[in-house]
Tab-separated table of C-alpha atoms in Angstrom:
chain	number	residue	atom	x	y	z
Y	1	UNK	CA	113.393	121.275	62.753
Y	2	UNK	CA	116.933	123.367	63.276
Y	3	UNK	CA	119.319	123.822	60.361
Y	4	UNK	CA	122.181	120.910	59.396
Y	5	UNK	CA	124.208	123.872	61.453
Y	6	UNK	CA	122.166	123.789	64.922
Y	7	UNK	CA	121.926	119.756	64.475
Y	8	UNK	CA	125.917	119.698	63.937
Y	9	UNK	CA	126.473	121.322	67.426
Y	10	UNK	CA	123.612	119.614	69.031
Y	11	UNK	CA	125.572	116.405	67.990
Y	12	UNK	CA	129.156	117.995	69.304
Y	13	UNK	CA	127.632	118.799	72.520
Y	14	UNK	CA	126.173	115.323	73.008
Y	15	UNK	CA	128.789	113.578	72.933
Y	16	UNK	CA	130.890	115.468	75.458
Y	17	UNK	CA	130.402	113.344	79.286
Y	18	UNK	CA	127.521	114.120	81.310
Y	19	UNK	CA	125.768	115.966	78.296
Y	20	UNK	CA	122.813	113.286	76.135
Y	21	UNK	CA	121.204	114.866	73.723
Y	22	UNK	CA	118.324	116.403	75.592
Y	23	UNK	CA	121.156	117.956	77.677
Y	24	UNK	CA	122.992	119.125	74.289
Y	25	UNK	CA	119.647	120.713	72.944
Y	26	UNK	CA	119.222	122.376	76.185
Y	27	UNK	CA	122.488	124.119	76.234
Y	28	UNK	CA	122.705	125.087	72.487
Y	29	UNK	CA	118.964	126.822	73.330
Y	30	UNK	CA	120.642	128.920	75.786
Y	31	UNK	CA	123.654	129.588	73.589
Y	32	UNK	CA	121.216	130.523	70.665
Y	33	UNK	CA	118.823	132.544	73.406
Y	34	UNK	CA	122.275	134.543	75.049
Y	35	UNK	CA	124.396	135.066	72.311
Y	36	UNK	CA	125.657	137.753	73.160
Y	37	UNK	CA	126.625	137.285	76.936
Y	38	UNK	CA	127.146	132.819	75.761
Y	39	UNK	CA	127.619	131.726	72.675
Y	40	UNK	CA	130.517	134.592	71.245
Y	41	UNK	CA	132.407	133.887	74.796
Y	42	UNK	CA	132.374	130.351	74.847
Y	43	UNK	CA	133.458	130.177	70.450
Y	44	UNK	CA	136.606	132.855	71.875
Y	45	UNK	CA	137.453	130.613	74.656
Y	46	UNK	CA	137.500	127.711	72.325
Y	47	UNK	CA	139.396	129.398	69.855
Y	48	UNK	CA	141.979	130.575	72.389
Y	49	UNK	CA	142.238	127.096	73.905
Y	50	UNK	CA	142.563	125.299	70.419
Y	51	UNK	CA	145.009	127.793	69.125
Y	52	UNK	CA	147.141	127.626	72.334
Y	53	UNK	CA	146.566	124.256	73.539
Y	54	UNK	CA	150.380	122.171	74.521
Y	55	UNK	CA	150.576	119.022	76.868
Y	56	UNK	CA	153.639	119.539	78.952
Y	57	UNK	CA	156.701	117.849	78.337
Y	58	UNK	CA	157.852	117.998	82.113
Y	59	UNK	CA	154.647	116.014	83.725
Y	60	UNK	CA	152.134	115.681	81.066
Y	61	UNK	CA	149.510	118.177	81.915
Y	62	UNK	CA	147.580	119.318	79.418
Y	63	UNK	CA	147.774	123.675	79.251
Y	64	UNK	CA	148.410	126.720	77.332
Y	65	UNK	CA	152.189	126.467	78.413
Y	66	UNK	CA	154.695	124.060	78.766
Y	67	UNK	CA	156.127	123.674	81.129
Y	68	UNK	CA	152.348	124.128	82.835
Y	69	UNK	CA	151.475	126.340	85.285
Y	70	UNK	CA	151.635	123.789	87.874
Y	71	UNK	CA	155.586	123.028	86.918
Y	72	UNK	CA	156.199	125.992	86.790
Y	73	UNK	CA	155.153	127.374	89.812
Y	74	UNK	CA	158.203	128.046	92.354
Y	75	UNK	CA	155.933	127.387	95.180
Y	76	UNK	CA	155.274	123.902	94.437
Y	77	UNK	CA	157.461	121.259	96.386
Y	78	UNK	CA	159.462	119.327	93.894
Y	79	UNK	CA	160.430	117.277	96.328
Y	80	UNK	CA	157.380	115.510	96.601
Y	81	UNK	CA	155.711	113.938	93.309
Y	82	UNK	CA	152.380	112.390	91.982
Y	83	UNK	CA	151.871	110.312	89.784
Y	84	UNK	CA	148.156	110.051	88.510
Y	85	UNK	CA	146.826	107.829	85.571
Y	86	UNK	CA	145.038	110.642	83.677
Y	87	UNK	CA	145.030	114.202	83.534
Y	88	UNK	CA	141.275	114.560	84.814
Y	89	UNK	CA	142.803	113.135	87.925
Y	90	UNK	CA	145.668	115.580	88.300
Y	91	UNK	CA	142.964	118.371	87.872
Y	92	UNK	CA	140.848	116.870	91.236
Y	93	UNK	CA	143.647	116.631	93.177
Y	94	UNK	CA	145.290	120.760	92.608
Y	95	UNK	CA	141.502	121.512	92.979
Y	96	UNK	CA	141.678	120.208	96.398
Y	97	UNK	CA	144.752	121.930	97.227
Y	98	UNK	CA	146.186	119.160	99.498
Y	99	UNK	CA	148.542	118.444	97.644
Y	100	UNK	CA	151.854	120.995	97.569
Y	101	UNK	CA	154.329	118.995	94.793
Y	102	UNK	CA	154.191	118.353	91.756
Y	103	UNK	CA	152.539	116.037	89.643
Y	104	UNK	CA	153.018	112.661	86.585
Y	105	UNK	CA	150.636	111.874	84.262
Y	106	UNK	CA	151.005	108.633	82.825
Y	107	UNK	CA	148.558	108.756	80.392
Y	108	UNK	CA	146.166	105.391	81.562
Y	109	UNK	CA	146.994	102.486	83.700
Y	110	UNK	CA	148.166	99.124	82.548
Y	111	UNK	CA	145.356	97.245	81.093
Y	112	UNK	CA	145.994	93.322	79.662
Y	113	UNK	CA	142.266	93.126	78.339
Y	114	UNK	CA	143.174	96.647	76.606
Y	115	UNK	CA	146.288	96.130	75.548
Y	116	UNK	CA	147.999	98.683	77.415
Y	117	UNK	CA	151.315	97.879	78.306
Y	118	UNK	CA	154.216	99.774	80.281
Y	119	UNK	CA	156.121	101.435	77.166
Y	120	UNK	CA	152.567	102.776	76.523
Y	121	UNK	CA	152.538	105.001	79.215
Y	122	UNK	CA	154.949	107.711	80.201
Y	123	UNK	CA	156.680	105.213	83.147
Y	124	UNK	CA	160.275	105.198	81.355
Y	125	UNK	CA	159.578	109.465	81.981
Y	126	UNK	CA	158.378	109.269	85.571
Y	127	UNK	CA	161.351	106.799	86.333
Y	128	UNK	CA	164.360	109.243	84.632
Y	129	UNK	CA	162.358	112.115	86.868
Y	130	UNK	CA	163.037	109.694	90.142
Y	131	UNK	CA	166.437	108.966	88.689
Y	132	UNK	CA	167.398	112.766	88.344
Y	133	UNK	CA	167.371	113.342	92.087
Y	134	UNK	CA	165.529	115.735	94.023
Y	135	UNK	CA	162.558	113.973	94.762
Y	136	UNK	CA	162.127	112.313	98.211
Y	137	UNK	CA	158.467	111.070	97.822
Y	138	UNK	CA	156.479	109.645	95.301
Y	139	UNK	CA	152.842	109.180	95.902
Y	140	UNK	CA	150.857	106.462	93.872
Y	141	UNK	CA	147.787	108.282	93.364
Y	142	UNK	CA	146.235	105.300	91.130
Y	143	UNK	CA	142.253	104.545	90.855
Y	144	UNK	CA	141.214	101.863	93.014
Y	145	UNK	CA	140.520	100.068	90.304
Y	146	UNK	CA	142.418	96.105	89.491
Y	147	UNK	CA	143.932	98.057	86.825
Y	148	UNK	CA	144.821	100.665	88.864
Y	149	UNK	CA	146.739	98.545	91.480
Y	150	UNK	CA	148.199	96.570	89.033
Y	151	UNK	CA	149.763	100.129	87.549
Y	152	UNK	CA	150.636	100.942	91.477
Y	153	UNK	CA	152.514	97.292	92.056
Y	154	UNK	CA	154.526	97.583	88.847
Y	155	UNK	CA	155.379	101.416	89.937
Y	156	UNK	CA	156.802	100.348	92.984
Y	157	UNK	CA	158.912	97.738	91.377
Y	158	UNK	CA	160.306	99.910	88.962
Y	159	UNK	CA	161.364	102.736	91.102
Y	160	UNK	CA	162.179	99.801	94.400
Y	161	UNK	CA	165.624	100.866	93.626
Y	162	UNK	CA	166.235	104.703	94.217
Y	163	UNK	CA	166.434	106.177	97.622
Y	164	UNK	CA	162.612	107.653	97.962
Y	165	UNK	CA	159.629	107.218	99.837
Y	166	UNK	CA	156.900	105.699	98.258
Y	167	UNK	CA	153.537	106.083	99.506
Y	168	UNK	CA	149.422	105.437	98.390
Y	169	UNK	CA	146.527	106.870	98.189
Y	170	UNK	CA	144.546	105.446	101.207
Y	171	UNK	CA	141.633	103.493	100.090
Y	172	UNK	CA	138.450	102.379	102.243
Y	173	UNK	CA	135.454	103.576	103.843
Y	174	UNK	CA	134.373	106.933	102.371
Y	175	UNK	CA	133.418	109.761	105.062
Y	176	UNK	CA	129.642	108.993	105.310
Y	177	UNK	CA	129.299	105.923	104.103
Y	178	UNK	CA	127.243	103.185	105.111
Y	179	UNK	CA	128.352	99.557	105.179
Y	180	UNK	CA	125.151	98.044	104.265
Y	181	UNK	CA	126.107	100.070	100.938
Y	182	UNK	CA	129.531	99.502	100.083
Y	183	UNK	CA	130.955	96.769	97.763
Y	184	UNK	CA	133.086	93.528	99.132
Y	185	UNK	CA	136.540	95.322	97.465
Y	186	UNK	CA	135.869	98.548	99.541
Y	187	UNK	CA	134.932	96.744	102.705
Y	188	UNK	CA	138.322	94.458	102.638
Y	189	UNK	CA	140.185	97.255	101.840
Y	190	UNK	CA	139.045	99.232	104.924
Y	191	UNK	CA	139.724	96.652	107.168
Y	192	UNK	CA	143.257	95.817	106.015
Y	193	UNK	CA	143.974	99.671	106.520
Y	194	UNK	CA	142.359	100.014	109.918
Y	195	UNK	CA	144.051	101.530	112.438
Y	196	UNK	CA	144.249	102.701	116.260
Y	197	UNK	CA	141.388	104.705	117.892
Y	198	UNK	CA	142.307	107.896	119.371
C-alpha cells in the first residue's frame, strides 16, 4: 500500500490521455526508482511551465511567450494562415513542418448538442486578423468531423467577403488504407475529391 502522497500522483497521472491507472503506477515506479535522473527533472519542468505558462493573444497558442514562438518567428509566412480548432492540432501540423504561415486557434468547433456557439470561439479574432490585411490565404484546417465542417462552412461565410483565398484540408483515402476498412463518410469523401491520373 503507497502513502496518501504516492496514491495522489498515481491519481494525477491517470487521468492525463493515454495514461489508466496501471499506466500511472507504472510511470510513478520509474519516477520513484530514477529520481534523480526523473522525478527532480520532470517537478523543474513543471514548475517552469506553470510559472511561465501564457496563451498568446495574437493566435491562441498556448507557450511561455506571447506572442509564441511560432508568431514570432520572422521566417514564418504571414501571408498564409491556419486556422485549427484546438491547440493539439496546431502542435501536429508545425511538427510536420509543411506548413510555413502562421496559425488560429479557435478554441473548439461549433457544436449545437454542446452548446458551442460562434461568440464562443475566437472567430470575431480570426475575422479582424483577415480584415487587417496581409493575409492572402486562409486554410480551414478543421477535423473531419460534422462538427468540424459545420465550423469550416460558417468560416467561409464569414470571411466570403475579403479578398483571400480560402482553401481545405483535403479529406479521403488515407495513404495505405484499405477500402474494405474505411467508413461510408471517408469513402464519399474520396470520391467527391478524386482527381486525374498522371
Amino acid at each position: 500500500m503507497a502513502s496518501p502522497e504516492i496514491d495522489a500522483l498515481t491519481q494525477a497521472l491517470s487521468r492525463l490521455p493515454g495514461l489508466g491507472p496501471r499506466s500511472a503506477r507504472r510511470a510513478v515506479l520509474h519516477l520513484i526508482k530514477k529520481r534523480e535522473s526523473a522525478l527532480d527533472p520532470l517537478l523543474r519542468a513543471l514548475a517552469a511551465v506553470n510559472d511561465r505558462l501564457v496563451t498568446c493573444h495574437v493566435c491562441g497558442n498556448v507557450d511561455t511567450l506571447d506572442p509564441c514562438a511560432i508568431c514570432a518567428d520572422p521566417r514564418r509566412d504571414a501571408r498564409a494562415l491556419c486556422v485549427v480548432e484546438d491547440v493539439a492540432d496546431l502542435w501536429a501540423l508545425d511538427r510536420s513542418r509543411l506548413f510555413p504561415g502562421r496559425f488560429h486557434v479557435l478554441g473548439g468547433r461549433l457544436s449545437a448538442l454542446e452548446g458551442v456557439r460562434p461568440q464562443d470561439l475566437a472567430i470575431d479574432s480570426l475575422v479582424a486578423r483577415v480584415a487587417a490585411g496581409g493575409i492572402d490565404e486562409v486554410v480551414l484546417a478543421m477535423n473531419a468531423t460534422l462538427e468540424g465542417q459545420t465550423t469550416a462552412h460558417y468560416l467561409a461565410e464569414r470571411l466570403e467577403a475579403f479578398p483571400v483565398r480560402l482553401t481545405q484540408l483535403a479529406h479521403g483515402m488515407p495513404v495505405g488504407g484499405e477500402l474494405d476498412y474505411l467508413d461510408e463518410g471517408t469513402l464519399a469523401q474520396a470520391l467527391r475529391a478524386r482527381r486525374p491520373v498522371g
